[in-house]
XYZ file of C-alpha atoms in Angstrom:
504
model
C -3.945 39.095 -3.258
C -3.170 38.449 0.628
C 0.348 40.025 0.046
C -0.923 43.102 -1.646
C -4.173 43.665 1.309
C -1.383 43.488 3.938
C 0.948 45.526 2.517
C -1.500 48.351 1.493
C -3.047 48.144 4.796
C 0.041 48.439 6.413
C 0.651 51.805 4.595
C -2.765 52.818 4.453
C -3.838 52.893 8.014
C -0.338 53.820 9.588
C -0.019 56.754 11.289
C 3.564 57.263 10.534
C 3.306 56.764 6.283
C 3.793 59.667 4.121
C 1.370 61.007 2.185
C 2.747 59.444 -0.879
C 2.927 56.031 1.237
C -1.153 56.668 2.067
C -1.779 56.903 -1.682
C 0.399 54.017 -2.545
C -1.536 51.654 0.350
C -4.657 52.548 -0.798
C -3.857 52.024 -4.534
C -2.693 48.412 -3.231
C -5.983 47.993 -1.533
C -7.760 48.771 -4.240
C -6.098 46.660 -6.553
C -6.531 43.696 -4.139
C -10.163 43.958 -3.683
C -10.788 44.259 -7.239
C -8.722 40.985 -7.539
C -10.844 39.532 -4.917
C -14.083 40.559 -6.485
C -12.791 39.079 -9.839
C -11.920 35.779 -8.494
C -15.040 35.276 -6.541
C -17.593 36.448 -9.780
C -15.385 33.926 -11.528
C -15.706 30.815 -9.087
C -19.354 31.252 -8.749
C -19.477 31.342 -12.616
C -17.635 27.958 -12.796
C -19.801 26.071 -10.115
C -23.057 27.383 -11.683
C -21.481 25.919 -15.446
C -20.472 23.061 -14.056
C -24.113 21.902 -12.705
C -25.657 23.210 -15.970
C -23.365 20.572 -18.009
C -23.779 18.175 -15.561
C -27.143 18.614 -15.667
C -27.308 18.436 -19.010
C -25.498 15.054 -19.307
C -27.833 13.750 -16.892
C -24.896 13.020 -14.118
C -25.910 15.220 -11.498
C -26.358 13.206 -8.704
C -28.071 14.471 -5.348
C -25.504 15.068 -3.437
C -23.449 16.773 -5.944
C -25.812 19.296 -6.324
C -26.774 19.871 -2.903
C -22.708 20.493 -2.644
C -23.212 22.971 -5.715
C -25.662 25.018 -3.523
C -23.636 24.983 -0.571
C -20.665 26.308 -2.749
C -22.522 28.881 -4.483
C -24.022 30.113 -0.910
C -20.811 30.663 0.394
C -19.198 32.367 -2.285
C -22.173 34.488 -2.868
C -21.511 35.836 0.935
C -17.920 36.456 0.321
C -18.863 38.251 -2.620
C -21.475 40.617 -1.033
C -18.742 41.547 1.750
C -16.261 42.029 -0.890
C -18.588 44.485 -3.183
C -18.769 46.279 0.208
C -15.463 46.729 0.757
C -14.609 47.358 -2.723
C -17.162 50.449 -2.855
C -16.140 51.764 0.193
C -12.560 51.876 -0.376
C -13.114 53.867 -3.441
C -15.434 56.226 -1.214
C -14.418 59.363 0.480
C -13.691 58.906 4.508
C -16.499 61.039 5.230
C -19.037 59.353 3.501
C -21.671 57.276 5.050
C -20.632 53.868 4.326
C -17.323 55.019 6.381
C -18.992 56.847 9.235
C -22.205 54.911 9.595
C -21.657 51.010 11.184
C -25.031 49.714 9.959
C -23.443 49.437 6.439
C -20.766 47.570 8.286
C -23.223 45.461 10.048
C -25.711 44.556 7.306
C -22.622 43.725 4.683
C -19.851 42.687 6.458
C -20.495 41.580 9.849
C -23.619 39.728 8.910
C -22.423 37.971 5.782
C -19.218 36.813 7.382
C -20.925 35.243 10.713
C -23.883 33.582 8.137
C -20.792 32.172 6.099
C -19.100 30.780 9.287
C -22.112 29.500 10.583
C -23.460 27.566 7.239
C -19.906 26.342 6.707
C -19.900 24.203 9.881
C -23.287 23.424 9.529
C -23.607 22.487 5.846
C -19.887 21.857 4.547
C -20.103 20.306 1.084
C -17.856 17.586 2.325
C -20.632 15.666 4.160
C -22.720 15.475 0.716
C -19.726 14.311 -1.157
C -18.933 11.775 1.554
C -22.278 10.351 1.046
C -22.196 10.183 -2.833
C -18.697 8.334 -2.633
C -19.663 6.109 -0.451
C -22.756 5.224 -2.166
C -20.716 4.754 -5.795
C -18.228 2.434 -3.901
C -21.054 -0.096 -2.828
C -22.565 0.069 -6.148
C -19.256 -0.623 -7.738
C -18.958 -3.575 -4.578
C -22.443 -4.919 -5.690
C -21.467 -5.416 -9.454
C -20.831 -9.296 -10.336
C -17.618 -9.943 -10.804
C -16.480 -12.241 -14.042
C -16.811 -15.877 -13.367
C -13.288 -17.440 -13.009
C -11.834 -20.517 -11.678
C -9.464 -20.542 -8.892
C -6.238 -22.442 -9.155
C -5.277 -24.104 -6.131
C -1.305 -24.772 -6.504
C 0.214 -26.959 -4.449
C 4.045 -27.116 -4.020
C 6.780 -27.550 -1.232
C 9.330 -24.881 -0.134
C 12.791 -25.453 0.089
C 14.250 -25.933 3.316
C 18.280 -24.657 2.296
C 19.113 -21.118 2.670
C 19.333 -19.993 -0.628
C 17.763 -22.403 -3.570
C 16.410 -22.357 -6.917
C 13.178 -23.865 -7.427
C 10.905 -25.361 -10.330
C 7.827 -27.416 -9.608
C 4.681 -28.658 -11.766
C 1.104 -28.250 -10.034
C -2.666 -29.922 -10.990
C -5.798 -29.375 -10.409
C -7.836 -26.610 -9.616
C -11.091 -26.077 -7.427
C -14.131 -23.485 -8.255
C -15.785 -22.650 -5.885
C -19.115 -20.511 -5.649
C -18.778 -16.854 -4.166
C -20.473 -16.099 -0.762
C -19.875 -12.934 1.057
C -21.251 -13.562 4.556
C -23.552 -11.552 6.093
C -24.056 -8.772 8.620
C -22.024 -9.385 12.227
C -19.254 -11.931 11.120
C -16.124 -11.492 12.304
C -13.044 -13.838 11.777
C -9.307 -13.793 11.852
C -7.031 -13.906 8.718
C -3.969 -16.314 7.959
C -1.290 -15.897 5.154
C -0.254 -18.836 2.842
C 1.914 -18.709 -0.170
C 5.274 -16.771 -0.270
C 5.251 -16.001 3.333
C 3.050 -17.695 5.613
C 1.413 -16.854 9.300
C -1.596 -14.954 10.881
C -2.347 -11.442 10.258
C -1.951 -8.904 13.089
C -1.767 -5.340 13.371
C 0.399 -2.422 14.615
C -1.143 0.051 16.858
C -2.068 2.741 13.581
C -4.137 -0.060 11.813
C -1.702 -1.229 9.559
C -2.026 -4.960 8.925
C 0.935 -6.919 8.499
C 2.626 -10.810 8.528
C 4.862 -11.540 10.823
C 6.217 -11.999 14.240
C 5.782 -8.875 16.867
C 2.122 -8.003 15.913
C -0.888 -7.612 18.021
C -3.539 -10.293 17.087
C -6.405 -8.877 15.814
C -9.591 -10.069 13.920
C -12.527 -8.481 11.490
C -15.739 -8.535 10.815
C -17.473 -7.944 7.580
C -20.716 -6.729 6.618
C -23.700 -6.656 3.781
C -21.913 -4.445 1.936
C -18.124 -6.226 1.806
C -16.727 -3.560 4.223
C -14.589 -5.183 6.891
C -13.764 -3.159 10.051
C -10.559 -4.759 12.813
C -11.765 -5.640 16.334
C -11.342 -1.783 17.524
C -13.909 -1.080 15.166
C -11.712 0.690 12.734
C -12.943 0.582 8.877
C -10.471 -1.031 6.814
C -9.459 0.546 3.315
C -7.268 0.099 0.636
C -5.098 2.977 1.072
C -4.311 5.386 -2.257
C -2.270 4.710 -4.294
C -0.168 1.795 -2.664
C -3.639 -0.108 -2.283
C -2.158 -1.213 1.184
C -4.831 -3.162 3.672
C -5.240 -0.551 6.619
C -7.887 0.339 9.334
C -8.127 3.975 9.782
C -10.567 5.462 12.702
C -13.004 7.935 10.705
C -12.438 6.598 7.362
C -14.894 4.758 5.039
C -14.379 1.142 4.566
C -13.871 0.151 1.124
C -16.539 -2.339 -0.331
C -15.753 -5.414 -2.407
C -14.613 -7.925 0.249
C -15.747 -11.636 0.519
C -15.362 -14.755 2.000
C -15.999 -18.047 0.141
C -17.473 -20.607 2.157
C -14.433 -22.656 2.442
C -12.721 -19.585 3.499
C -11.140 -17.453 0.965
C -10.664 -14.468 1.404
C -11.431 -12.023 -1.521
C -11.394 -8.480 -2.935
C -13.875 -7.898 -5.786
C -13.870 -11.466 -6.519
C -9.610 -12.057 -6.641
C -8.230 -13.961 -3.936
C -4.132 -13.131 -5.001
C -2.634 -10.556 -2.562
C 0.848 -8.954 -2.504
C 3.348 -9.100 1.029
C 5.781 -6.671 0.489
C 8.425 -6.031 2.858
C 7.921 -3.239 5.599
C 11.755 -2.611 6.325
C 10.911 -3.322 10.089
C 11.302 -6.932 12.170
C 10.970 -8.840 8.707
C 7.205 -8.010 9.101
C 5.085 -7.561 5.741
C 2.628 -5.465 4.476
C -0.645 -6.561 2.611
C -1.230 -4.954 -0.821
C -4.143 -5.599 -3.599
C -2.023 -3.911 -6.477
C 0.881 -1.578 -5.626
C 2.778 0.387 -7.977
C 6.190 -1.436 -8.415
C 8.255 2.025 -7.390
C 6.416 2.103 -4.084
C 7.117 -1.266 -2.685
C 9.994 -4.236 -2.794
C 10.138 -7.635 -1.509
C 6.973 -8.482 -2.797
C 5.445 -12.365 -2.667
C 1.938 -13.596 -3.492
C 0.112 -14.606 -0.867
C -3.622 -15.543 -0.206
C -5.629 -14.967 2.790
C -7.789 -17.502 4.924
C -10.411 -16.888 7.013
C -11.150 -18.814 10.114
C -14.939 -19.712 10.939
C -17.293 -17.131 12.236
C -17.166 -16.510 15.680
C -20.515 -17.082 17.237
C -22.429 -13.847 17.916
C -25.781 -12.988 19.395
C -27.412 -12.689 15.779
C -26.427 -15.819 13.990
C -26.704 -15.600 10.359
C -29.361 -17.562 8.265
C -27.874 -20.808 7.120
C -28.975 -20.144 4.046
C -27.061 -17.085 3.442
C -24.067 -19.324 2.818
C -23.995 -20.805 -0.674
C -22.761 -24.517 -0.551
C -19.435 -25.268 -2.193
C -19.454 -25.695 -6.219
C -18.421 -29.424 -7.218
C -14.693 -29.308 -8.086
C -13.366 -29.073 -11.720
C -10.290 -30.488 -13.479
C -8.003 -27.875 -14.983
C -4.822 -29.098 -17.490
C -1.631 -28.876 -15.903
C -0.100 -25.837 -15.667
C 3.720 -24.973 -14.749
C 3.843 -22.485 -11.318
C 6.738 -21.396 -9.357
C 6.801 -22.220 -5.750
C 6.628 -19.023 -4.439
C 4.093 -20.038 -1.935
C 5.132 -22.243 0.697
C 1.982 -24.138 1.677
C 1.134 -23.185 5.396
C -1.063 -25.874 7.097
C -2.990 -25.138 10.096
C -2.422 -27.884 13.151
C -5.091 -30.465 14.082
C -6.484 -27.618 16.783
C -7.210 -25.280 13.842
C -4.672 -22.380 15.421
C -2.851 -20.519 12.705
C 0.343 -21.555 11.848
C 3.464 -19.753 13.393
C 6.076 -18.240 11.169
C 8.155 -21.669 11.490
C 5.829 -23.147 8.786
C 7.862 -20.665 6.427
C 10.611 -23.308 6.500
C 9.249 -26.475 5.735
C 11.038 -30.018 6.847
C 10.243 -31.462 3.564
C 11.235 -31.455 -0.407
C 10.302 -33.199 -3.330
C 13.381 -34.762 -4.913
C 14.773 -32.833 -7.756
C 12.554 -29.801 -7.085
C 15.550 -27.573 -6.114
C 18.925 -26.595 -6.632
C 21.533 -25.455 -4.205
C 24.566 -23.655 -4.987
C 27.309 -25.483 -6.548
C 29.738 -22.491 -6.308
C 30.155 -19.896 -3.894
C 32.700 -17.253 -4.467
C 33.009 -14.281 -1.963
C 34.552 -10.883 -3.245
C 36.118 -8.578 -0.801
C 36.794 -4.738 -2.213
C 39.757 -4.379 0.459
C 41.325 -7.421 -1.750
C 40.444 -6.747 -5.173
C 42.917 -8.705 -7.097
C 43.337 -12.166 -5.291
C 40.557 -14.470 -6.039
C 39.332 -15.919 -2.955
C 37.727 -19.540 -4.177
C 35.064 -21.476 -3.286
C 33.910 -21.672 -0.182
C 31.090 -23.399 2.244
C 29.903 -19.726 3.621
C 28.211 -17.111 2.462
C 28.999 -13.477 3.473
C 27.644 -10.191 3.265
C 29.086 -7.163 4.632
C 30.488 -3.660 3.915
C 33.440 -4.955 1.841
C 32.051 -8.476 1.256
C 29.823 -9.730 -1.275
C 28.844 -13.279 -2.624
C 28.077 -14.702 -5.762
C 26.093 -18.043 -6.014
C 26.520 -20.101 -9.280
C 23.406 -22.613 -10.012
C 23.445 -25.334 -12.643
C 19.746 -25.792 -13.913
C 19.130 -29.494 -15.664
C 18.058 -29.528 -19.282
C 15.054 -31.459 -17.772
C 13.300 -28.071 -16.283
C 13.178 -26.819 -19.804
C 9.520 -24.737 -19.831
C 9.490 -24.598 -15.938
C 9.417 -21.562 -13.918
C 12.286 -20.973 -11.651
C 12.311 -19.007 -8.311
C 15.507 -17.324 -6.551
C 14.694 -17.884 -2.800
C 16.482 -16.811 0.266
C 15.031 -19.097 3.360
C 16.025 -17.541 6.486
C 15.409 -19.665 9.542
C 15.771 -18.934 13.256
C 19.221 -20.230 14.642
C 17.338 -22.218 17.129
C 15.747 -24.313 14.430
C 19.222 -25.089 12.936
C 20.871 -28.340 13.731
C 24.034 -28.685 11.391
C 24.396 -25.207 10.526
C 24.687 -21.496 11.506
C 25.027 -18.000 11.063
C 25.964 -14.695 12.664
C 23.709 -11.298 11.673
C 24.461 -7.714 12.985
C 22.636 -4.684 11.109
C 19.414 -3.545 9.412
C 19.328 -6.834 6.920
C 19.121 -4.716 3.779
C 20.865 -6.712 0.881
C 20.691 -6.129 -2.949
C 20.525 -9.609 -5.356
C 21.358 -9.095 -9.019
C 21.607 -11.512 -11.694
C 24.880 -11.596 -13.684
C 25.587 -11.658 -17.370
C 28.009 -14.557 -16.861
C 28.714 -17.425 -13.836
C 31.556 -17.010 -11.850
C 34.633 -18.945 -11.617
C 37.232 -19.893 -8.777
C 39.149 -17.408 -10.073
C 36.629 -14.537 -10.156
C 38.057 -11.708 -7.692
C 36.636 -8.295 -6.999
C 38.109 -6.957 -10.227
C 36.809 -9.432 -12.485
C 33.161 -9.923 -11.341
C 30.830 -10.568 -14.285
C 28.632 -7.642 -15.269
C 24.848 -7.537 -13.769
C 22.410 -8.739 -15.882
C 19.449 -7.522 -13.817
C 19.165 -6.470 -10.408
C 16.313 -6.868 -8.215
C 16.537 -4.455 -5.743
C 16.941 -4.557 -2.182
C 15.406 -6.728 0.483
C 15.412 -6.650 3.990
C 16.146 -9.809 5.702
C 15.217 -11.207 9.156
C 15.338 -14.552 10.580
C 12.389 -16.481 10.767
C 11.283 -15.814 7.139
C 11.563 -16.605 3.746
C 11.936 -14.386 0.786
C 11.027 -14.895 -2.678
C 13.622 -12.668 -4.198
C 12.538 -13.067 -8.142
C 10.429 -15.441 -10.516
C 11.702 -15.889 -14.164
C 11.427 -18.766 -16.887
C 14.299 -21.603 -16.125
C 17.231 -21.421 -18.286
C 17.308 -25.581 -18.626
C 21.018 -26.707 -19.038
C 22.588 -23.418 -18.267
C 24.583 -22.011 -15.103
C 23.297 -18.900 -14.016
C 25.090 -16.750 -10.972
C 23.614 -14.275 -8.661
C 25.269 -11.415 -6.629
C 24.365 -10.862 -2.995
C 25.750 -7.658 -1.193
C 25.262 -5.567 1.472
C 22.612 -2.388 1.013
C 22.679 -1.259 4.503
C 24.656 -1.884 7.682
C 24.069 -5.650 7.273
C 26.711 -8.166 8.320
C 26.074 -11.853 7.860
C 28.215 -14.618 7.394
C 26.324 -18.603 7.368
C 27.178 -21.827 6.760
C 25.539 -23.212 3.169
C 24.170 -26.298 4.861
C 22.112 -28.606 1.943
C 20.331 -30.468 5.155
C 16.719 -29.529 5.772
C 16.186 -27.267 8.913
C 14.302 -29.015 12.073
């Protein structure tokens, strides 16, 4: 319609146009105006029919009804103007609708001025935003099903690369309590990665080093905002936790009496690699195709800061007594972070703990580098792991029969060089590497040309010193030898001594 109008006007009103061109331009203008007229009539009818159907089904809310009235009014004003212009174009040039300005003022200028003023004053979006906020609050107010929150305790591996299997017992059941208005707190992550939750300047909440410290406040509707006053939302479609100025806060957050941070009653969050400086973004349920390098975490809120309007003590429910559950097999994808005696949030260093339960891990029993520039000669087993543009490394792990029925995790622990006493590494590049499980273990005769085929590719992880990475979780293949390949997927150059002594 825009093209027809532009082309028709250019031909019809041009002084240089031939008689034939003027007639063609007039025909194009008539066609354009008729199409606009039909379009506006159809839109008004659709809006009115939608209102009637919504009313008949009992789902017509006040906000939607006001938006429908706004839409109808706007399109009726456009319909008046377009009807005038359509009638005008079919009339001879010496008729009153062309020669008298009153017709133009009444049927063109006034409707468009009213349209402009009303669109800014009564924009339909303001009613829809109000309805959406009411629905979110209603959804958050719906009580979640009762459940027990398992507390899984395990020890992380101190080795650079290890397979872990562990048992955990016991759980605590806690009453859920949404802390009231004006309650502010800081968040600390525990699990597959640990540390205080900080922020980027744009409001992205992350875990890792080099972030701006931040705190949050929660209101009676379960909506949270950061210390800059920006409402926090779960950004669709990835469900990333982010705080944006002008956003409508996502309701449903709560904090249990013992500090567990929850969304809709669930304590489980995902931390996925951001690809920047070893930092992790925070999600609730992201689509797998949109994220990589994800680990399970929980978030702990510290005590609420003292504010001028303290909460009544009755607003916080006391914890329920502990309930014993059956023994369950879990994966130690959660490296437990413990706060210091002063209650300060833990630093990134606890992601490489200094203790291990005997028998809860396996270090590589065979380390085989393969080089694409020397594809035929086997390099044999080594003490160093290597990743470069031409070299990848295969790691063999022997899983003992006693691990039958347990769950294993492939973990890459990457401490800071300053933490190491009996090991070292050289690292440059973007840190992007690809891990994959092989269909068969490597041998000392394995070369680039005889690498076993890939059974499952775990995708690209972005490594950075001072972090731990849970690459994959799977049932332990008890009594078997399994192999994993680690190769460059960017500009990574990494060489390290595979030490089985604990990091400091």
